[in-house]
mmCIF file of C-alpha atoms in Angstrom:
data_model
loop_
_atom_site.group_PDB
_atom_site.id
_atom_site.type_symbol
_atom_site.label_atom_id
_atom_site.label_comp_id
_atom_site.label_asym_id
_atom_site.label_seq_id
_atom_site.Cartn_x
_atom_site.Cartn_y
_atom_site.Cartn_z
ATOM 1 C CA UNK A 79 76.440 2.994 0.717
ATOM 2 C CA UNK A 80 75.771 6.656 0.941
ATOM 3 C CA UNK A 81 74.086 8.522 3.615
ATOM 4 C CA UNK A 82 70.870 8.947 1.532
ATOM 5 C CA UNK A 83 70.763 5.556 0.270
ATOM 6 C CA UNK A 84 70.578 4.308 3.916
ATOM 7 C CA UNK A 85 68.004 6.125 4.861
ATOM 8 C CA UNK A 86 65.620 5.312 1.644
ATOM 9 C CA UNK A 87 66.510 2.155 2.496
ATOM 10 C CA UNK A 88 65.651 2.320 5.935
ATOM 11 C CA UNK A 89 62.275 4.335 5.202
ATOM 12 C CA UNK A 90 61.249 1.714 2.605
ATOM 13 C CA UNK A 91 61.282 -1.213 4.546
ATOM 14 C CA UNK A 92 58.447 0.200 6.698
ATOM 15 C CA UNK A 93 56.652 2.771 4.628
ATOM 16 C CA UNK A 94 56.018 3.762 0.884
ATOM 17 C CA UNK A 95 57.332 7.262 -0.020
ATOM 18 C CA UNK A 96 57.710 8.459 -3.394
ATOM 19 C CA UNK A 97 60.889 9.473 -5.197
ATOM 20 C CA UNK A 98 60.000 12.829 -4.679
ATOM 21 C CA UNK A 99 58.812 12.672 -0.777
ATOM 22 C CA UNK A 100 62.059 10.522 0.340
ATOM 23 C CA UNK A 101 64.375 13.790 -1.381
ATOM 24 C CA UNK A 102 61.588 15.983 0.520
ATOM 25 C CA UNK A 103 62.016 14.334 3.868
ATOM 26 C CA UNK A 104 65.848 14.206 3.396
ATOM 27 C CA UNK A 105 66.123 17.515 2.952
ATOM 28 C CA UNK A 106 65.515 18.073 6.689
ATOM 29 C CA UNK A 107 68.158 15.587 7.675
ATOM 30 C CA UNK A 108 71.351 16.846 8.184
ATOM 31 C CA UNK A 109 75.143 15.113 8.161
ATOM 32 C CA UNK A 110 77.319 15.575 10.647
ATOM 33 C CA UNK A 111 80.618 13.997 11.825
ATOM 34 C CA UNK A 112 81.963 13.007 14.878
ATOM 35 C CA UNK A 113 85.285 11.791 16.071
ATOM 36 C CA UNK A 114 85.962 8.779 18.290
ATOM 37 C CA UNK A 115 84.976 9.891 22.325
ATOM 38 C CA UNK A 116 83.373 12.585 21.312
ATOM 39 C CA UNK A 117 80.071 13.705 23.158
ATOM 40 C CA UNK A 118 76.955 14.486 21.201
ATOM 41 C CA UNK A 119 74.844 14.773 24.407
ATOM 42 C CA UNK A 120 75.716 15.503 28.258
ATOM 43 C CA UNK A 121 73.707 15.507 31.016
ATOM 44 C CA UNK A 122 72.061 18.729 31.623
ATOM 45 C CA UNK A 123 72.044 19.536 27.530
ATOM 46 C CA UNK A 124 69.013 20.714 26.301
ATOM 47 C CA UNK A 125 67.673 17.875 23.793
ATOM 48 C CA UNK A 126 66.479 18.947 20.131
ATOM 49 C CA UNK A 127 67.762 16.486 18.080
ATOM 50 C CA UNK A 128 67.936 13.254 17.155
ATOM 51 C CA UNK A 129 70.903 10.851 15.278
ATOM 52 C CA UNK A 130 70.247 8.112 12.443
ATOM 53 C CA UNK A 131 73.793 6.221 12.176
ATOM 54 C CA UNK A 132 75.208 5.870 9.063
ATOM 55 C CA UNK A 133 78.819 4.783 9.941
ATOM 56 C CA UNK A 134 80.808 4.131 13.424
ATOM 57 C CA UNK A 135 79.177 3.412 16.898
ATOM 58 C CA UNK A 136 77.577 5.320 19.299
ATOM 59 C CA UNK A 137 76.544 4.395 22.949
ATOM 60 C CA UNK A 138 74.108 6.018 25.214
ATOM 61 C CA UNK A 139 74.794 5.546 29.016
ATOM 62 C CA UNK A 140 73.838 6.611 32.784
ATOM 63 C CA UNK A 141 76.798 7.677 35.151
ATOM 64 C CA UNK A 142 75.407 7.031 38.556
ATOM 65 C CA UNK A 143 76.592 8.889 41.794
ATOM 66 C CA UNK A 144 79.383 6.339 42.233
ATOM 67 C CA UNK A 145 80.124 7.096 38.278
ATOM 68 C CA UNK A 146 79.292 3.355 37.620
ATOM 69 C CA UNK A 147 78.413 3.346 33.799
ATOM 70 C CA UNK A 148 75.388 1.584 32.652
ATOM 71 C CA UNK A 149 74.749 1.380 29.189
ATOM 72 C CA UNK A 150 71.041 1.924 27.854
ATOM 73 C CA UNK A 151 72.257 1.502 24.112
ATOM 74 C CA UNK A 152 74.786 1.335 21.518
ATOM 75 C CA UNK A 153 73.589 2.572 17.767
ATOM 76 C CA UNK A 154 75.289 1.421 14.901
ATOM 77 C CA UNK A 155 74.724 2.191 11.030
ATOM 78 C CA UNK A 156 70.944 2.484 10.543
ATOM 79 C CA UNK A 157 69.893 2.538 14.593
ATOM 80 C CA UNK A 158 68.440 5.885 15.671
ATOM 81 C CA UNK A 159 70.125 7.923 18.870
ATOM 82 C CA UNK A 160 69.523 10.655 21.408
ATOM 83 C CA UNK A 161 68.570 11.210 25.002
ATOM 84 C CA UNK A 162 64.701 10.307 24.187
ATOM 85 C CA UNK A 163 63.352 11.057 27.786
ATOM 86 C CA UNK A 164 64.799 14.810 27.225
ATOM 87 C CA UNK A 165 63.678 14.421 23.359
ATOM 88 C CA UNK A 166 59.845 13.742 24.224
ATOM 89 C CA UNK A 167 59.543 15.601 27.291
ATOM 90 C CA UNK A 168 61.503 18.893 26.324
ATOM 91 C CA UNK A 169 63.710 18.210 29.507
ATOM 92 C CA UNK A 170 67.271 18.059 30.081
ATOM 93 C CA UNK A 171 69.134 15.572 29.227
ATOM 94 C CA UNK A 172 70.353 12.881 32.116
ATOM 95 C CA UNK A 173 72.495 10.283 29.990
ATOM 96 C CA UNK A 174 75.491 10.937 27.693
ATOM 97 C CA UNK A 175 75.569 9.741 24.096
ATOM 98 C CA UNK A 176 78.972 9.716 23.033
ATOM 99 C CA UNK A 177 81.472 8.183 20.019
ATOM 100 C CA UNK A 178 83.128 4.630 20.638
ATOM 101 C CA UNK A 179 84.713 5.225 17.012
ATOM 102 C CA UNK A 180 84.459 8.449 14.185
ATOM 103 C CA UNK A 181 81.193 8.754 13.277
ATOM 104 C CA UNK A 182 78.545 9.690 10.400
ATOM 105 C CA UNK A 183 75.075 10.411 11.516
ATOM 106 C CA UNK A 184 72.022 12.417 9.903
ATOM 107 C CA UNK A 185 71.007 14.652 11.966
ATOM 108 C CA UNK A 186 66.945 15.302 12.527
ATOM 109 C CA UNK A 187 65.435 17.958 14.441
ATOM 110 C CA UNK A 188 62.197 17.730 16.783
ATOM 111 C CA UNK A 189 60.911 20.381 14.954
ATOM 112 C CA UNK A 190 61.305 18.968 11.528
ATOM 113 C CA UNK A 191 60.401 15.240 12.516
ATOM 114 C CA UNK A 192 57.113 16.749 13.629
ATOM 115 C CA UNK A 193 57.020 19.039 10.662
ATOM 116 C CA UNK A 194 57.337 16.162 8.384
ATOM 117 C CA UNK A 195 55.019 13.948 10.464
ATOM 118 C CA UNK A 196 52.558 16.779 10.286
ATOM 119 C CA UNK A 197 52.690 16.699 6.494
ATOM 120 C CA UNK A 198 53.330 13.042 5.433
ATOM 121 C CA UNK A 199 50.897 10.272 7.381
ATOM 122 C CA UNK A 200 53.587 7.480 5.998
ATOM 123 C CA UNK A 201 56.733 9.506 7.659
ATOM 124 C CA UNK A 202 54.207 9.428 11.133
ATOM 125 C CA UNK A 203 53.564 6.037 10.617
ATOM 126 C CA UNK A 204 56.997 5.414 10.497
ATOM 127 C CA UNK A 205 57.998 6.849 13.922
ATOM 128 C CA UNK A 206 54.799 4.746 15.289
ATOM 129 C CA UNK A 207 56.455 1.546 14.229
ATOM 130 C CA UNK A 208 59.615 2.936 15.055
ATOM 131 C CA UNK A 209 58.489 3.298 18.703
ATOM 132 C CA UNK A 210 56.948 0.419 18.695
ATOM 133 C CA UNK A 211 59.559 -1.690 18.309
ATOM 134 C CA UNK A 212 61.967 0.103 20.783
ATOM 135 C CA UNK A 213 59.151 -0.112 23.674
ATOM 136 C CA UNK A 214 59.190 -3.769 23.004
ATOM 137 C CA UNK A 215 62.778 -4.309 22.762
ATOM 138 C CA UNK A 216 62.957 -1.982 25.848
ATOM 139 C CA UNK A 217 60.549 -4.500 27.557
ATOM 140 C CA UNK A 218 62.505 -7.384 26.522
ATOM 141 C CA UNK A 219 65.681 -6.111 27.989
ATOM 142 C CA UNK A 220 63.413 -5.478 31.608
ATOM 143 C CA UNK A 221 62.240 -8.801 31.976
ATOM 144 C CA UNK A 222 65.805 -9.870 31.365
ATOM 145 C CA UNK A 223 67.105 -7.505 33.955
ATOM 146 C CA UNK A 224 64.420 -8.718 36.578
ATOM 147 C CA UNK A 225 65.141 -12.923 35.920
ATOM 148 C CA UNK A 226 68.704 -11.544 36.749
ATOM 149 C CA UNK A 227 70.088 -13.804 33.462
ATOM 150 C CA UNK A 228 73.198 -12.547 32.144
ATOM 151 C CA UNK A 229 73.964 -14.890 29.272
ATOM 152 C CA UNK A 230 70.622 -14.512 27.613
ATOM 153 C CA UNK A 231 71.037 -10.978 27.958
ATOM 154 C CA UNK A 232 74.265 -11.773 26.383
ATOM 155 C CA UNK A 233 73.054 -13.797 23.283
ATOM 156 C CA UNK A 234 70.155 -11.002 22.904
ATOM 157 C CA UNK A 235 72.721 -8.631 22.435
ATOM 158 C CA UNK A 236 74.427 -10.393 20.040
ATOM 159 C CA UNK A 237 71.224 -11.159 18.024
ATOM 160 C CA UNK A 238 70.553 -7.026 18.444
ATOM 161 C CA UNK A 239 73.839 -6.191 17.319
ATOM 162 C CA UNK A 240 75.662 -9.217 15.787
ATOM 163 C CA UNK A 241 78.773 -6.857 14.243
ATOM 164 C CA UNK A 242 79.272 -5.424 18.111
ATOM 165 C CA UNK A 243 82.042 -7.657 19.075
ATOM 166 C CA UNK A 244 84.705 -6.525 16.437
ATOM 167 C CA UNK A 245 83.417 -3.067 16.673
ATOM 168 C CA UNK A 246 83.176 -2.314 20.421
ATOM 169 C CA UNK A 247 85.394 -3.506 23.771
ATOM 170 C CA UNK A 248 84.550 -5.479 25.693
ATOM 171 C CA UNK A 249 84.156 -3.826 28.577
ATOM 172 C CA UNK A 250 81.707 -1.426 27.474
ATOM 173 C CA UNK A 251 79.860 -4.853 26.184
ATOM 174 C CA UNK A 252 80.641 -6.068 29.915
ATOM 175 C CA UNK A 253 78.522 -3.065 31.217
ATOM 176 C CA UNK A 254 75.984 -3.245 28.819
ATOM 177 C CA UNK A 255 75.208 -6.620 30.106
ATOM 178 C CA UNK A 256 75.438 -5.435 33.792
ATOM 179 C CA UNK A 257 78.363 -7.989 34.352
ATOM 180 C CA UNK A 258 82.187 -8.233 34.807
ATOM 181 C CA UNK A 259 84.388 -8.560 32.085
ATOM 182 C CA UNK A 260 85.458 -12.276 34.169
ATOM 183 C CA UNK A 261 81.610 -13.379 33.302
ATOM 184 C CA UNK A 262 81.378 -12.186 29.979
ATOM 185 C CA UNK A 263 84.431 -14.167 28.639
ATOM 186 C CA UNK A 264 82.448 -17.168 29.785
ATOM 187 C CA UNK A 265 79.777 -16.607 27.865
ATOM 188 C CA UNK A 266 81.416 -16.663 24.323
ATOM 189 C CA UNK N 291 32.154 8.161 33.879
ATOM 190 C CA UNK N 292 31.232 6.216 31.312
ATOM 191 C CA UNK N 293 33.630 4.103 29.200
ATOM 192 C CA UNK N 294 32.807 6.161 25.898
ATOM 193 C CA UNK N 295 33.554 9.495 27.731
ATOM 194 C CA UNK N 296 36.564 8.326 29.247
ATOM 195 C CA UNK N 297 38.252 7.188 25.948
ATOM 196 C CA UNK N 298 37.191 10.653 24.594
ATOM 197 C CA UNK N 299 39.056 12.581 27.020
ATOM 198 C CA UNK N 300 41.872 10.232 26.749
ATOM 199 C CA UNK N 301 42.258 10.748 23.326
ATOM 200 C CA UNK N 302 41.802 14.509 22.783
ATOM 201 C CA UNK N 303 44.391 15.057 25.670
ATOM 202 C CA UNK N 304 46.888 14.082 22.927
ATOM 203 C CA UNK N 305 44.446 14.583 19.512
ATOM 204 C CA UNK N 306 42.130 16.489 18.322
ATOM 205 C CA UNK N 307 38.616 14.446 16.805
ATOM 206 C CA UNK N 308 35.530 15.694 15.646
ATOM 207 C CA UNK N 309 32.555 14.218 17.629
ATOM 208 C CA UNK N 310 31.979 12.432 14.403
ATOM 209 C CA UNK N 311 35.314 10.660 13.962
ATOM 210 C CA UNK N 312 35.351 9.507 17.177
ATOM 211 C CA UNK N 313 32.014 8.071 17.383
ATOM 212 C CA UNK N 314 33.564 6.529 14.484
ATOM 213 C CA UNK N 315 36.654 5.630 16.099
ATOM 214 C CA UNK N 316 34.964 4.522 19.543
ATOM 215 C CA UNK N 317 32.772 1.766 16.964
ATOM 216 C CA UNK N 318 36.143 -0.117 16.885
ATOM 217 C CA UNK N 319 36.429 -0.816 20.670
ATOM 218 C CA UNK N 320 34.561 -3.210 22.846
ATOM 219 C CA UNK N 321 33.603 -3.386 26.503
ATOM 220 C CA UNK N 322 34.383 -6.609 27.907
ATOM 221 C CA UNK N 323 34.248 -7.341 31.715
ATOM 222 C CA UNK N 324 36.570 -9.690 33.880
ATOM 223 C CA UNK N 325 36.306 -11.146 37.430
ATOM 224 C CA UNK N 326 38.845 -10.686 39.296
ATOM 225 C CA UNK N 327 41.978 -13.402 39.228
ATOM 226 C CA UNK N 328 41.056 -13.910 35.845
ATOM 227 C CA UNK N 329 43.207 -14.211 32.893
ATOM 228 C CA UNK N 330 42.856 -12.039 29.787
ATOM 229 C CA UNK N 331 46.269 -13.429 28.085
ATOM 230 C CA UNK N 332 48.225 -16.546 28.727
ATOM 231 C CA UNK N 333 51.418 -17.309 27.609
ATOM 232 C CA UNK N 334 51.465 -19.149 24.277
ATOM 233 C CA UNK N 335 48.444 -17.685 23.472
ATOM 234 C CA UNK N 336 47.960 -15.960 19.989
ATOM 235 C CA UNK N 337 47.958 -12.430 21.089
ATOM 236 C CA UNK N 338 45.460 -9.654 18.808
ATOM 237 C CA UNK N 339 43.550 -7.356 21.306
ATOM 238 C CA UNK N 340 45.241 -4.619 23.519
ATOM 239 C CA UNK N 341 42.963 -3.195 26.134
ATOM 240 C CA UNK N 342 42.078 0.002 27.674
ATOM 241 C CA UNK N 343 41.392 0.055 31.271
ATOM 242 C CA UNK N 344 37.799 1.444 32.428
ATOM 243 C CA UNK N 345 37.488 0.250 35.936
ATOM 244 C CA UNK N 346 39.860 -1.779 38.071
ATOM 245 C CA UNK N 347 43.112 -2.878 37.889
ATOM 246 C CA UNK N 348 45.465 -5.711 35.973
ATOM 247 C CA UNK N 349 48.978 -6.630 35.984
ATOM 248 C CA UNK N 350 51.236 -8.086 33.408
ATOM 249 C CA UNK N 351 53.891 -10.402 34.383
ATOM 250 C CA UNK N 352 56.538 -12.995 33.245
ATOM 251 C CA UNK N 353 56.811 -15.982 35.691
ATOM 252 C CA UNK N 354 60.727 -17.469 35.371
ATOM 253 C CA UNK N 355 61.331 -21.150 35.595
ATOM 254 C CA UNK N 356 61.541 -20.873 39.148
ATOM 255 C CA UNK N 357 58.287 -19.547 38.978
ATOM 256 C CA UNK N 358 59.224 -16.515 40.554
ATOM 257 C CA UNK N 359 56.891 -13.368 39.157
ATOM 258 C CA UNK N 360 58.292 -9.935 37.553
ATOM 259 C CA UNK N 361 55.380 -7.883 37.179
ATOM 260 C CA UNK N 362 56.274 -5.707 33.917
ATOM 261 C CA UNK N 363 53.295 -2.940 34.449
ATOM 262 C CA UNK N 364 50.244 -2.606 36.365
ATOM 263 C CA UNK N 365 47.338 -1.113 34.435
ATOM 264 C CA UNK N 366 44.441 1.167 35.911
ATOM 265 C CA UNK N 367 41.835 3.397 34.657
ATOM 266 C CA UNK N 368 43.113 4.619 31.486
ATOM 267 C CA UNK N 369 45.948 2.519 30.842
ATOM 268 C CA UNK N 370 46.570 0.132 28.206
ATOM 269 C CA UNK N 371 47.523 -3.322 28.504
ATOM 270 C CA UNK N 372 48.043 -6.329 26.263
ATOM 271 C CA UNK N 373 51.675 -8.539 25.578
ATOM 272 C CA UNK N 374 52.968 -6.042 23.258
ATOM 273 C CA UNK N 375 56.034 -8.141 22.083
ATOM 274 C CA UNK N 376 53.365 -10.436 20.705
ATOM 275 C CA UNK N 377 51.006 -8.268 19.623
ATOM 276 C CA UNK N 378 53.458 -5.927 17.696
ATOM 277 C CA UNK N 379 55.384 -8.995 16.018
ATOM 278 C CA UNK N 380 52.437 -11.684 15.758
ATOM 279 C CA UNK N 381 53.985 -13.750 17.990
ATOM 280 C CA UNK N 382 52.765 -15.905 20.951
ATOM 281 C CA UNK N 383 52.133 -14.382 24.672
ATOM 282 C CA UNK N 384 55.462 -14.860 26.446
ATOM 283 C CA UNK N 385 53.569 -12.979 29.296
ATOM 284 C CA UNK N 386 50.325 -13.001 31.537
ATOM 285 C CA UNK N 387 47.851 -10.336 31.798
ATOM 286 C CA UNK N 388 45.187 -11.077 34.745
ATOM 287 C CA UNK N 389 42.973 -8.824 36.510
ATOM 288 C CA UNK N 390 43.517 -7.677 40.425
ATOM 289 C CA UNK N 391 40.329 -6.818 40.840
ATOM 290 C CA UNK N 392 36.738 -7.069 38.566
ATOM 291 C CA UNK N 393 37.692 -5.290 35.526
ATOM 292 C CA UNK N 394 35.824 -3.466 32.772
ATOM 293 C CA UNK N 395 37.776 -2.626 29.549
ATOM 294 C CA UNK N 396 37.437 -1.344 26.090
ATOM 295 C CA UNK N 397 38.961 -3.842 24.111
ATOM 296 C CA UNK N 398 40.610 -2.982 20.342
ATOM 297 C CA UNK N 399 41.952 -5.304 17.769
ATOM 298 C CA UNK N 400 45.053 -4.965 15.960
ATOM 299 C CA UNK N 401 43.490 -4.996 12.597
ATOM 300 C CA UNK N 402 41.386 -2.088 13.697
ATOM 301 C CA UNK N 403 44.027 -0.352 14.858
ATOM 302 C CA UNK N 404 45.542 -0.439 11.774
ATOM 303 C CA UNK N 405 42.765 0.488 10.217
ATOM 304 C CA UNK N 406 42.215 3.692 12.066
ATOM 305 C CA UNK N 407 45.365 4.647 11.731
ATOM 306 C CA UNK N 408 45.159 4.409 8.170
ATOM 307 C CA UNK N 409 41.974 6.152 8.004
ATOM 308 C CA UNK N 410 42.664 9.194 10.550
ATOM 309 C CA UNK N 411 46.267 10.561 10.574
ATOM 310 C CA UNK N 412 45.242 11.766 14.370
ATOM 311 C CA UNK N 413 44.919 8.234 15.844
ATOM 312 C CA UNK N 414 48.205 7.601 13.893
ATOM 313 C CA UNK N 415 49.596 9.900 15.633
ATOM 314 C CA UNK N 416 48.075 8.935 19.536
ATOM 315 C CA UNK N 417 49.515 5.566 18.829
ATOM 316 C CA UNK N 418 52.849 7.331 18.195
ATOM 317 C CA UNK N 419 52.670 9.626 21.089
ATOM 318 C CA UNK N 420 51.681 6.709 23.110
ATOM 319 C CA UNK N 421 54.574 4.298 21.768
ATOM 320 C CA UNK N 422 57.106 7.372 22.769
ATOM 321 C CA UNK N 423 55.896 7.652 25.956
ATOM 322 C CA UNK N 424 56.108 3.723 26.805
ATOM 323 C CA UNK N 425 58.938 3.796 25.710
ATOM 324 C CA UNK N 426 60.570 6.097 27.484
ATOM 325 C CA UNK N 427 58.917 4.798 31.117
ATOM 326 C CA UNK N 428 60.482 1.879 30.147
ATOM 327 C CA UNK N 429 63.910 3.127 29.515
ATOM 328 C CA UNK N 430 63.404 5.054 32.911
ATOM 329 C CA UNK N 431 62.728 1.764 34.409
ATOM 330 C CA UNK N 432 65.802 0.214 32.884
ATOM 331 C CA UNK N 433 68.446 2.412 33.918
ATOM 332 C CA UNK N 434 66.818 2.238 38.191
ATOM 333 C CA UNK N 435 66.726 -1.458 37.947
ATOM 334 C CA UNK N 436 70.708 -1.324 36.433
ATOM 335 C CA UNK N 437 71.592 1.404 39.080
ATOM 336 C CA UNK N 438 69.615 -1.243 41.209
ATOM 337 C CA UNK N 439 68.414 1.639 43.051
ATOM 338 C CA UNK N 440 64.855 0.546 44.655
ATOM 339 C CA UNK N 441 63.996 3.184 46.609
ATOM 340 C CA UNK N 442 63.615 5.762 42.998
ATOM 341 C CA UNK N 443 62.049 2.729 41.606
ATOM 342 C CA UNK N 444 59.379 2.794 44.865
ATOM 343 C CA UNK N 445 59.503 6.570 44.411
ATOM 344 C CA UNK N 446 58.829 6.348 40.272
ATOM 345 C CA UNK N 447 56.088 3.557 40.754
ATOM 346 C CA UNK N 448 53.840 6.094 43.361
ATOM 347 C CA UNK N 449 54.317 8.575 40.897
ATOM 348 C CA UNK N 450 53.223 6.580 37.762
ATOM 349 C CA UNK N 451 50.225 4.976 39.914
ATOM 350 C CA UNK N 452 49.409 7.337 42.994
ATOM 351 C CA UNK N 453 46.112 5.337 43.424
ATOM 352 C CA UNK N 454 47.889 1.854 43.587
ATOM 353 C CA UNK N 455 48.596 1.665 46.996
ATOM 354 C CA UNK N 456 44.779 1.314 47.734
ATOM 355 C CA UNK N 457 43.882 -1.132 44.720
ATOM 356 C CA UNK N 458 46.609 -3.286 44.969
ATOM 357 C CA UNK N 459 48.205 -6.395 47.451
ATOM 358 C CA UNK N 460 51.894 -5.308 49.046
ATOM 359 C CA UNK N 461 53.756 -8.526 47.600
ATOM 360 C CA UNK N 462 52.502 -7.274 44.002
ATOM 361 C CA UNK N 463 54.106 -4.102 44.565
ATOM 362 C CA UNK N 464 57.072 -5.676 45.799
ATOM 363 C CA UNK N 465 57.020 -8.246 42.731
ATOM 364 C CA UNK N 466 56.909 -4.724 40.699
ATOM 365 C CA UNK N 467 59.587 -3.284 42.737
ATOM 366 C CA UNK N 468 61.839 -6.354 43.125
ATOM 367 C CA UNK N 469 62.315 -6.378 46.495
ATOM 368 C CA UNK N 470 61.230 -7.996 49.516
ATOM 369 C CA UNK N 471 58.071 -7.094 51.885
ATOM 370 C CA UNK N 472 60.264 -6.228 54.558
ATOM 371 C CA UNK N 473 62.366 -3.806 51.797
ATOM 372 C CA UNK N 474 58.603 -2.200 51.010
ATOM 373 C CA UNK N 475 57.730 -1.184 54.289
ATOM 374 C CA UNK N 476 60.528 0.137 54.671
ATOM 375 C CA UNK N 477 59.829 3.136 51.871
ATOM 376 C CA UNK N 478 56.601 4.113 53.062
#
């Protein structure tokens, strides 16, 4: 499906928009492409935008001191990306988003998405629900954390993302999860 | 200060309201007090309120099959608190909310919050701005409890609640931090 067809598509299961408001609103999305390991964000960039996947995978991770990875996210087609604690709070950012294959996003500005929230109450309702569901998810993914239970943190992530085995290795799924690649290969 | 006054200021940090729309807005909410110990949700309960915090303090938390207690957030004047996993997708209470000391809240349904936001594109947007903002603590939490890094998460907490060491037992803020007593006093 094309770029613009994924994102009505992904508008209209939320909100109503007209014809003529969807072309509106896409007209401030931009496409970009990215190749396989390529960064989109580093540490320390400043944060203005934000990605809607339309093809590929991305992942958004933490390097600690001891450059263990831990990985907050991965964003396939129609799952939104950036460094949102930089986004929101005009800071810098402190994880990486990066390419696990090529990849196809549209590309939205802060400026614009609060430009178009500004004009269209359906496009601000949209990013309420939006949030919504990623605070819960978010919340989710805590408790799981904190009970310390790696195999239902397992089968959420395959519920999440059930395409993520063929698309991703397993060892980035392995630190997703928080667990060795040994544990993970019982869990399947 | 009174309940209605602190809402006000709470919303027009983020908003802007005429005196008339939020007399209009504040009609939705209700003041409800709780003893303290007592529960406001349960899990398996139908979940359709979210509160705002007036006086006192609760906590949220998920008890495991061991019975051991993760305390997902602690909520004090001006804070909101409800099981938003339920609330958000009509399901049942998978968490507790209880009160740590006598509480007063304002309490809002979610069928009035829906219908405010319809009504005033400004409380649309709060709820946004206060999705984002959830969302991103929680993502902060996420990535200290993966870099399993206790002290930041002691050091985030004090920051988030500077008050809480007063209102609040030291094995709750332990349960919050997931560590020990002895771990605690330790950081202080």
């Amino acid at each position: 499906m094309e770029a613009k067809e994924l994102l009505r598509e992904h508008f209209l299961k939320t909100i109503s928009l007209t014809n003529e408001e969807f072309d509106y609103v896409f007209s401030h999305f931009k496409p970009i492409s990215f190749k396989k390991n390529q960064a989109i964000i580093s540490p320390g960039d400043e944060v203005d935008h934000e990605y809607f996947v339309i093809n590929g995978c991305l992942k958004s991770y933490y390097l600690n001191d001891d450059l263990k990875m831990f990985i907050l996210q991965f964003a396939m087609q129609t799952w939104w990306a950036s460094d949102y604690n930089a986004l929101f709070n005009q800071g810098k950012a402190t994880t990486t988003v990066d390419c696990i294959t090529d990849v196809d996003v549209l590309c939205l500005s802060s400026g614009d998405r609060e430009k178009l929230c500004d004009e269209l109450h359906q496009i601000e309702r949209f990013f309420r629900w939006r949030s919504n569901k990623g605070y819960v998810a978010a919340h989710k993914r805590l408790l799981s954390l904190m009970n310390n239970d790696a195999k239902s943190r397992y089968e959420e992530l395959m519920k999440l993302y059930p395409e993520l085995y063929n698309m991703v290795p397993k060892q980035l799924i392995a630190a997703y999860l928080g667990v060795s690649r040994e544990t993970l290969s019982r869990f399947r």
